[in-house]
PDB file of C-alpha atoms in Angstrom:
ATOM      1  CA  UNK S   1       0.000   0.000   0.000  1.00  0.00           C
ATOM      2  CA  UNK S   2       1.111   3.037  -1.013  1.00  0.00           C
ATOM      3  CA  UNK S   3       2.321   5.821   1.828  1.00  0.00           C
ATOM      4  CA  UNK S   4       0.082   8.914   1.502  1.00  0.00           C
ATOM      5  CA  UNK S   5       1.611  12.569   1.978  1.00  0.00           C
ATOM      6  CA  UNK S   6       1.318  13.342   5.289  1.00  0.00           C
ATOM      7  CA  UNK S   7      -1.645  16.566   6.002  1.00  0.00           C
ATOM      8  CA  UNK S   8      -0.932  19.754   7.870  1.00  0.00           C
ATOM      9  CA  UNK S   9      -3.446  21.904   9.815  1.00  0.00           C
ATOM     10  CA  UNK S  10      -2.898  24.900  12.031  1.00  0.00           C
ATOM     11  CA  UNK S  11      -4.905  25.343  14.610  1.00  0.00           C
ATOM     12  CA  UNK S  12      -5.087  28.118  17.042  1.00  0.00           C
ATOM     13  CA  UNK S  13      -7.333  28.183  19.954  1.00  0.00           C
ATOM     14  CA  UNK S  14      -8.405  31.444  22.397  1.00  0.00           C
ATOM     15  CA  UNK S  15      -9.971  31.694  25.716  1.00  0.00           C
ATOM     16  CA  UNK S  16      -9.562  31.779  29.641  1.00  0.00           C
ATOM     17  CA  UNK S  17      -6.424  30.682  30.694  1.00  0.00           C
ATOM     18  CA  UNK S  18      -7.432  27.621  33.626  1.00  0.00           C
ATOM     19  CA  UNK S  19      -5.299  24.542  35.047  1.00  0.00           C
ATOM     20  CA  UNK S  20      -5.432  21.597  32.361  1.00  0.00           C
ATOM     21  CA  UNK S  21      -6.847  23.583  29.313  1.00  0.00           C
ATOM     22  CA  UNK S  22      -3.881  23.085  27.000  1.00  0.00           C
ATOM     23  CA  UNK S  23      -3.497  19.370  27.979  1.00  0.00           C
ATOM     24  CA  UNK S  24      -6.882  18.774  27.247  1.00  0.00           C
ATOM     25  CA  UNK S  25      -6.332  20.074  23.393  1.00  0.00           C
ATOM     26  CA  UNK S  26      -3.010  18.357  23.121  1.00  0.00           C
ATOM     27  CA  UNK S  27      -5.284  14.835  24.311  1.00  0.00           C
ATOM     28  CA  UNK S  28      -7.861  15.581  21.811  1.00  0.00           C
ATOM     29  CA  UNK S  29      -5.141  15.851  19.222  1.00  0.00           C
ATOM     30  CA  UNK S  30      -3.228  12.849  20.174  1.00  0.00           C
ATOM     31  CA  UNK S  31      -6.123  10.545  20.375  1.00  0.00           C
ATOM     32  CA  UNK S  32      -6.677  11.812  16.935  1.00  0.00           C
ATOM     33  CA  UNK S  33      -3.480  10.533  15.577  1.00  0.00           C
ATOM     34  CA  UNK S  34      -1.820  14.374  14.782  1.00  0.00           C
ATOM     35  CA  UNK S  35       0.961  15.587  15.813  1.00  0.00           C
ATOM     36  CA  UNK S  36       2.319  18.611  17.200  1.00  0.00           C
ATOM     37  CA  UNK S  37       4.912  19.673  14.484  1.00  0.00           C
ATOM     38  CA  UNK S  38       5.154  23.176  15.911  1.00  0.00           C
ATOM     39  CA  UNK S  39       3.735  25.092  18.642  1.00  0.00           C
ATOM     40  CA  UNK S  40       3.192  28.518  20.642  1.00  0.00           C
ATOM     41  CA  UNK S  41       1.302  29.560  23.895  1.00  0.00           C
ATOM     42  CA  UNK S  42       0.971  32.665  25.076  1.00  0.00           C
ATOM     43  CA  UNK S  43      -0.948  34.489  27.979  1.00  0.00           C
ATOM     44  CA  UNK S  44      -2.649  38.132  27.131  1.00  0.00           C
ATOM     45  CA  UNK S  45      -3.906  39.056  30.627  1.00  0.00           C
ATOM     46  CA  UNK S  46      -6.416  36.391  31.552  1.00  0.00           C
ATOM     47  CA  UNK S  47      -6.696  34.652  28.247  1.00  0.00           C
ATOM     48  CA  UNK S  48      -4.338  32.643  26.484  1.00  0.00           C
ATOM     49  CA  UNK S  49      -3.397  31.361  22.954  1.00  0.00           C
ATOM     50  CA  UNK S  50      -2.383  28.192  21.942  1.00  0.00           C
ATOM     51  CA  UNK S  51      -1.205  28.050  18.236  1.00  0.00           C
ATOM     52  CA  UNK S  52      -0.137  24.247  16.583  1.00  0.00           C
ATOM     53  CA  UNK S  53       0.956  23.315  13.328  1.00  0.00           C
ATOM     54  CA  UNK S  54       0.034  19.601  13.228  1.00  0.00           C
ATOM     55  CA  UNK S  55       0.511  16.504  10.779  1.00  0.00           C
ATOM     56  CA  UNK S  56      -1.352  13.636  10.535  1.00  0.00           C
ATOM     57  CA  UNK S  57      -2.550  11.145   7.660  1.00  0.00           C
ATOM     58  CA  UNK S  58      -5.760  13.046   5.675  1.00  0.00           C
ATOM     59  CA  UNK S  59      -8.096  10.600   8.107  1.00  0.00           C
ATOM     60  CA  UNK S  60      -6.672  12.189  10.988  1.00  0.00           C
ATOM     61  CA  UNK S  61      -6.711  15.802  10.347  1.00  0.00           C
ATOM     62  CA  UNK S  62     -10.236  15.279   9.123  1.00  0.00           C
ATOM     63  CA  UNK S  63     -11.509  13.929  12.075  1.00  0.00           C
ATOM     64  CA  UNK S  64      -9.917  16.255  14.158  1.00  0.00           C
ATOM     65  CA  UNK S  65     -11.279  19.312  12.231  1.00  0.00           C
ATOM     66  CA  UNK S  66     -14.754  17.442  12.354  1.00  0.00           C
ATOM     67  CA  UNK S  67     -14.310  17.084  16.756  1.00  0.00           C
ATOM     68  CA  UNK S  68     -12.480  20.239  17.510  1.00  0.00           C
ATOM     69  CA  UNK S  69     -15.347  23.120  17.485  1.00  0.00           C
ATOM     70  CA  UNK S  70     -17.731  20.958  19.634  1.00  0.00           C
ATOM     71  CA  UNK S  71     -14.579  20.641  22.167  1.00  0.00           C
ATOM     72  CA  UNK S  72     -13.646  24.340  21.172  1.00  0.00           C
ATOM     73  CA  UNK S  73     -17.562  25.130  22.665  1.00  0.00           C
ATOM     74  CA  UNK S  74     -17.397  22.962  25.352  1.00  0.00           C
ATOM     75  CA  UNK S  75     -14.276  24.421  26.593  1.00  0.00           C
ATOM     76  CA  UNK S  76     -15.790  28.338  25.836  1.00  0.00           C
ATOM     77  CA  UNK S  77     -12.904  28.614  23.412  1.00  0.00           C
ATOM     78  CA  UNK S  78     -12.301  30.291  20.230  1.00  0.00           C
ATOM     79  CA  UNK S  79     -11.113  27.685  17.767  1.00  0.00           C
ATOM     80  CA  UNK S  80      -9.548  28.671  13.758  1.00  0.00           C
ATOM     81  CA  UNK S  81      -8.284  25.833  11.902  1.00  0.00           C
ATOM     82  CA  UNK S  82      -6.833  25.750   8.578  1.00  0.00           C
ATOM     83  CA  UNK S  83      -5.053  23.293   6.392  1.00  0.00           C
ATOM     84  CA  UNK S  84      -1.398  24.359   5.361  1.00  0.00           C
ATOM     85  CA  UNK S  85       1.678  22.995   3.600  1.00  0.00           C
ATOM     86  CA  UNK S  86       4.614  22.024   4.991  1.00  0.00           C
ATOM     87  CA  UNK S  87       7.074  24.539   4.757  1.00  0.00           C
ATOM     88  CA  UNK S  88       9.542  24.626   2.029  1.00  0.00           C
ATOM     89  CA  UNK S  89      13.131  25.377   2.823  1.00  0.00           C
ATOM     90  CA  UNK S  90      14.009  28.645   1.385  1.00  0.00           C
ATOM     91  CA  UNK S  91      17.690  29.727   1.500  1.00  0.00           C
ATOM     92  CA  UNK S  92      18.103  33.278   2.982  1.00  0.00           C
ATOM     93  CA  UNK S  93      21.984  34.426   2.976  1.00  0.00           C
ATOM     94  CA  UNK S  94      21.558  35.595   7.082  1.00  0.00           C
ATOM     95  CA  UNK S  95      19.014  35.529  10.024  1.00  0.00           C
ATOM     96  CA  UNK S  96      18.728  38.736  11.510  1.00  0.00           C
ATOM     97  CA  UNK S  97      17.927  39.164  15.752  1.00  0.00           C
ATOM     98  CA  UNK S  98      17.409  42.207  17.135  1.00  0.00           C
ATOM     99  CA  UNK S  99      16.573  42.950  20.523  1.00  0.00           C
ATOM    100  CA  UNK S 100      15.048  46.820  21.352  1.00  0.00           C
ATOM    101  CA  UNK S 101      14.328  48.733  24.830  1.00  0.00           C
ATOM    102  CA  UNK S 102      12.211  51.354  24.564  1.00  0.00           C
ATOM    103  CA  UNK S 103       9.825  54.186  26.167  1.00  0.00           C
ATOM    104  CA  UNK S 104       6.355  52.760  25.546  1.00  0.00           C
ATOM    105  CA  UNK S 105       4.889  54.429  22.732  1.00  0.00           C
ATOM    106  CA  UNK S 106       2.263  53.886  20.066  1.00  0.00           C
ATOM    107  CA  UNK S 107       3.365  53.056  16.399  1.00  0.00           C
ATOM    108  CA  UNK S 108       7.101  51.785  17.887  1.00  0.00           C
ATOM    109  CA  UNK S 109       6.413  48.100  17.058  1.00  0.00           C
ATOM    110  CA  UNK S 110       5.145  48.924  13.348  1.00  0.00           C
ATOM    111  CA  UNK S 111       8.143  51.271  12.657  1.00  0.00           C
ATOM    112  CA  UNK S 112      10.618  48.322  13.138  1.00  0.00           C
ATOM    113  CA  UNK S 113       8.239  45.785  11.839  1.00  0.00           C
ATOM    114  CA  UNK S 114       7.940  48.478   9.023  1.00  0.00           C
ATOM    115  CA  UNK S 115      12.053  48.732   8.844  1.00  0.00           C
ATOM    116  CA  UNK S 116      12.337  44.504   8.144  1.00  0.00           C
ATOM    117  CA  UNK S 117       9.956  45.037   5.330  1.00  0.00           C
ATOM    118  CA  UNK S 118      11.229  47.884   3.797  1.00  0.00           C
ATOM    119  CA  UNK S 119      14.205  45.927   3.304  1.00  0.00           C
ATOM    120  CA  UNK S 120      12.167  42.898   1.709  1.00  0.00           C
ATOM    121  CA  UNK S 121      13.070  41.040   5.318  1.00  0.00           C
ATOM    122  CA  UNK S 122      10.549  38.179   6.351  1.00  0.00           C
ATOM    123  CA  UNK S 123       9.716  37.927   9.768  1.00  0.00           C
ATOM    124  CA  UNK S 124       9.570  34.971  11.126  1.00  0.00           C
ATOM    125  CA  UNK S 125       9.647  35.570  14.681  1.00  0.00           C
ATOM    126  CA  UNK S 126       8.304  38.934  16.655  1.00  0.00           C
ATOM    127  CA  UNK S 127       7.396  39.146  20.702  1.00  0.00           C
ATOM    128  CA  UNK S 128       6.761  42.112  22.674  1.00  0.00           C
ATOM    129  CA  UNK S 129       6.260  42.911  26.387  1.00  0.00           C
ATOM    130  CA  UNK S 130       5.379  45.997  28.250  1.00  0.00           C
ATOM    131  CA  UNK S 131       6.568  46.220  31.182  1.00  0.00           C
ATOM    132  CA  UNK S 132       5.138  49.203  33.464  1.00  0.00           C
ATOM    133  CA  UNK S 133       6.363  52.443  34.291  1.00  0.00           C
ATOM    134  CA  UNK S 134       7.901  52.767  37.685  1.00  0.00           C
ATOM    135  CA  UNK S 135       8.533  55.546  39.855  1.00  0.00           C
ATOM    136  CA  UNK S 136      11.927  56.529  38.318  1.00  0.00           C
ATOM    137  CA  UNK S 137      10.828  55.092  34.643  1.00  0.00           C
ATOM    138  CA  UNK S 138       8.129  55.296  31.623  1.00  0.00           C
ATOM    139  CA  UNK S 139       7.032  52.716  30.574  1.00  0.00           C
ATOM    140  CA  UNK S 140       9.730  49.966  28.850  1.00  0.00           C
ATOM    141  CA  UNK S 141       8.702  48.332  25.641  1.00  0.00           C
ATOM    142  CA  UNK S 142      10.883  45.263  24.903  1.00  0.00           C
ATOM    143  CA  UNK S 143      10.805  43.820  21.484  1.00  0.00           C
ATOM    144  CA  UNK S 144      12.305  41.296  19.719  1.00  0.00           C
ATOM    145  CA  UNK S 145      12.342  40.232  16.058  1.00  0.00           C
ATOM    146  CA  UNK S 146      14.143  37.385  13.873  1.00  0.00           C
ATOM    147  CA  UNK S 147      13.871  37.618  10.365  1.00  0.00           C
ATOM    148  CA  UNK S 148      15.144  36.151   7.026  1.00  0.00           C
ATOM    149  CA  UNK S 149      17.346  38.980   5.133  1.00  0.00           C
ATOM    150  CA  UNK S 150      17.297  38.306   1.574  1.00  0.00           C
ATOM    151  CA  UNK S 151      20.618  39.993   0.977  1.00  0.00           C
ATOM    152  CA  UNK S 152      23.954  38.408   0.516  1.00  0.00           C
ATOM    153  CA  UNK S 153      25.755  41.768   1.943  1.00  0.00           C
ATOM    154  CA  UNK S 154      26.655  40.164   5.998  1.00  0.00           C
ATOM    155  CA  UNK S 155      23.512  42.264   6.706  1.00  0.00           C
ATOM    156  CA  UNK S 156      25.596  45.440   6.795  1.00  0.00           C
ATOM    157  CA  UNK S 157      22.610  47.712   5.333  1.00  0.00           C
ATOM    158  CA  UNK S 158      19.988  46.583   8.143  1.00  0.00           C
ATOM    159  CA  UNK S 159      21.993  46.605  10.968  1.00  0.00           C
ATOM    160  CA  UNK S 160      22.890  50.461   9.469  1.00  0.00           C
ATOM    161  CA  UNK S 161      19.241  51.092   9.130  1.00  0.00           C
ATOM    162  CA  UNK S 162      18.540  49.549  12.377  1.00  0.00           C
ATOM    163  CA  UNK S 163      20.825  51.591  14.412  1.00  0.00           C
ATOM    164  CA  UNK S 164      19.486  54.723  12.753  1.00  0.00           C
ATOM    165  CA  UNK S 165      15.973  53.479  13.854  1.00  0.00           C
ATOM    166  CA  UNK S 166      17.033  52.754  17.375  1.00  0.00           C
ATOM    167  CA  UNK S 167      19.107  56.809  17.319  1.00  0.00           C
ATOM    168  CA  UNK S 168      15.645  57.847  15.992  1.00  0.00           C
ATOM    169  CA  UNK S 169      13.959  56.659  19.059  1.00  0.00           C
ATOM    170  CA  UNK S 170      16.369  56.546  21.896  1.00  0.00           C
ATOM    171  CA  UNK S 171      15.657  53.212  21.804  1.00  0.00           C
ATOM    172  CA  UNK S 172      18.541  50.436  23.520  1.00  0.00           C
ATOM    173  CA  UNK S 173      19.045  47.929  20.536  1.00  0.00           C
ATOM    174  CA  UNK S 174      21.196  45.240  19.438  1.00  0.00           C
ATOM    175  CA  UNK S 175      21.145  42.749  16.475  1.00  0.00           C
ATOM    176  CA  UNK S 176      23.254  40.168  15.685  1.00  0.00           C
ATOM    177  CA  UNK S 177      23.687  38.366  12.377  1.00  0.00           C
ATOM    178  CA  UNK S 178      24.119  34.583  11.253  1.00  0.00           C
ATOM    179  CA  UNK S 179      25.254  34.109   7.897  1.00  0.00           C
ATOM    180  CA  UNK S 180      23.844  30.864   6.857  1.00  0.00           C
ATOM    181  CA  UNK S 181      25.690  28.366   4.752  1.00  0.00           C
ATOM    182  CA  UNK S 182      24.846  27.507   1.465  1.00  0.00           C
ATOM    183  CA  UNK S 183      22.534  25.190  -0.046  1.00  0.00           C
ATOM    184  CA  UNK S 184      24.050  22.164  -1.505  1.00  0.00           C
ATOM    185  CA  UNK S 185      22.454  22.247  -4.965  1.00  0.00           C
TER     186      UNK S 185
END
């Protein structure tokens, strides 16, 4: 018999953080045959999100996208599914990190999101945390961002560009840069 291409599905599920809620989806998908390929959780206040990339045989991810929104309601969650790919390797000449302090301040995250893209950057990885203002101190923002740079140039122009941001903004920065190899062809 013939091995069938395994199915992806992301998931991501939203609600009230309480004691056992993300081992009960993790069950749920494990009884259904998937697995967890990838996976975030994150708290926002008193609610949490729970974001999987899974795989399974077509059967599987079926019957878990047939059983998840009756759990999803009996749990009081928000549930999105939606089938995917797996990911195909692209080669990017360096991964870019940076790592910003900041005063708090609208529009701060989407000027160095908006830096990344304006140098055809894609981000793969972007957190943020406010932490709040103290008796001596604003506000701090802390950010940090990894992306794919596109350009074979040791990443000399964003780190430029980045600085200039962080001058901009009396923002505390610092990015590093991997070069990665190069594909084998």
């Amino acid at each position: 018999m013939p091995k069938t291409e395994p199915q992806f599905l992301v998931i991501t599920a939203l609600g009230t953080d309480r004691p056992g809620i993300v081992n009960t989806i993790t069950r749920l998908v494990s009884e259904c045959d998937c697995n967890i390929e990838d996976s975030r959780l994150a708290m926002f206040g008193e609610e949490f999100t729970f974001i999987m990339m899974l795989s399974g045989s077509w059967n599987a991810i079926t019957l878990l996208e047939a059983i998840l929104p009756a759990k999803g309601a009996e749990l009081d969650l928000l549930i999105v599914m939606k089938r995917t790919h797996s990911v195909q390797t692209t080669y990017y000449p360096s991964t870019v990190t940076v790592n910003v302090t900041v005063d708090d301040a609208p529009r701060i995250i989407e000027q160095f999101t908006n830096l990344f893209t304006t140098q055809q950057c894609n981000i793969a990885e972007l957190t943020s945390k406010t932490q709040p203002a103290t008796e001596t101190q604003p506000a701090q923002l802390e950010i940090q961002i990894t992306a794919h740079d596109p350009l074979n140039d040791n990443g000399i122009i964003i780190k430029n560009k980045f600085q200039q941001l962080c001058t901009m903004l009396n923002a505390k920065g610092n990015i590093s840069i991997v070069n990665n190899p190069k594909m084998q062809s």
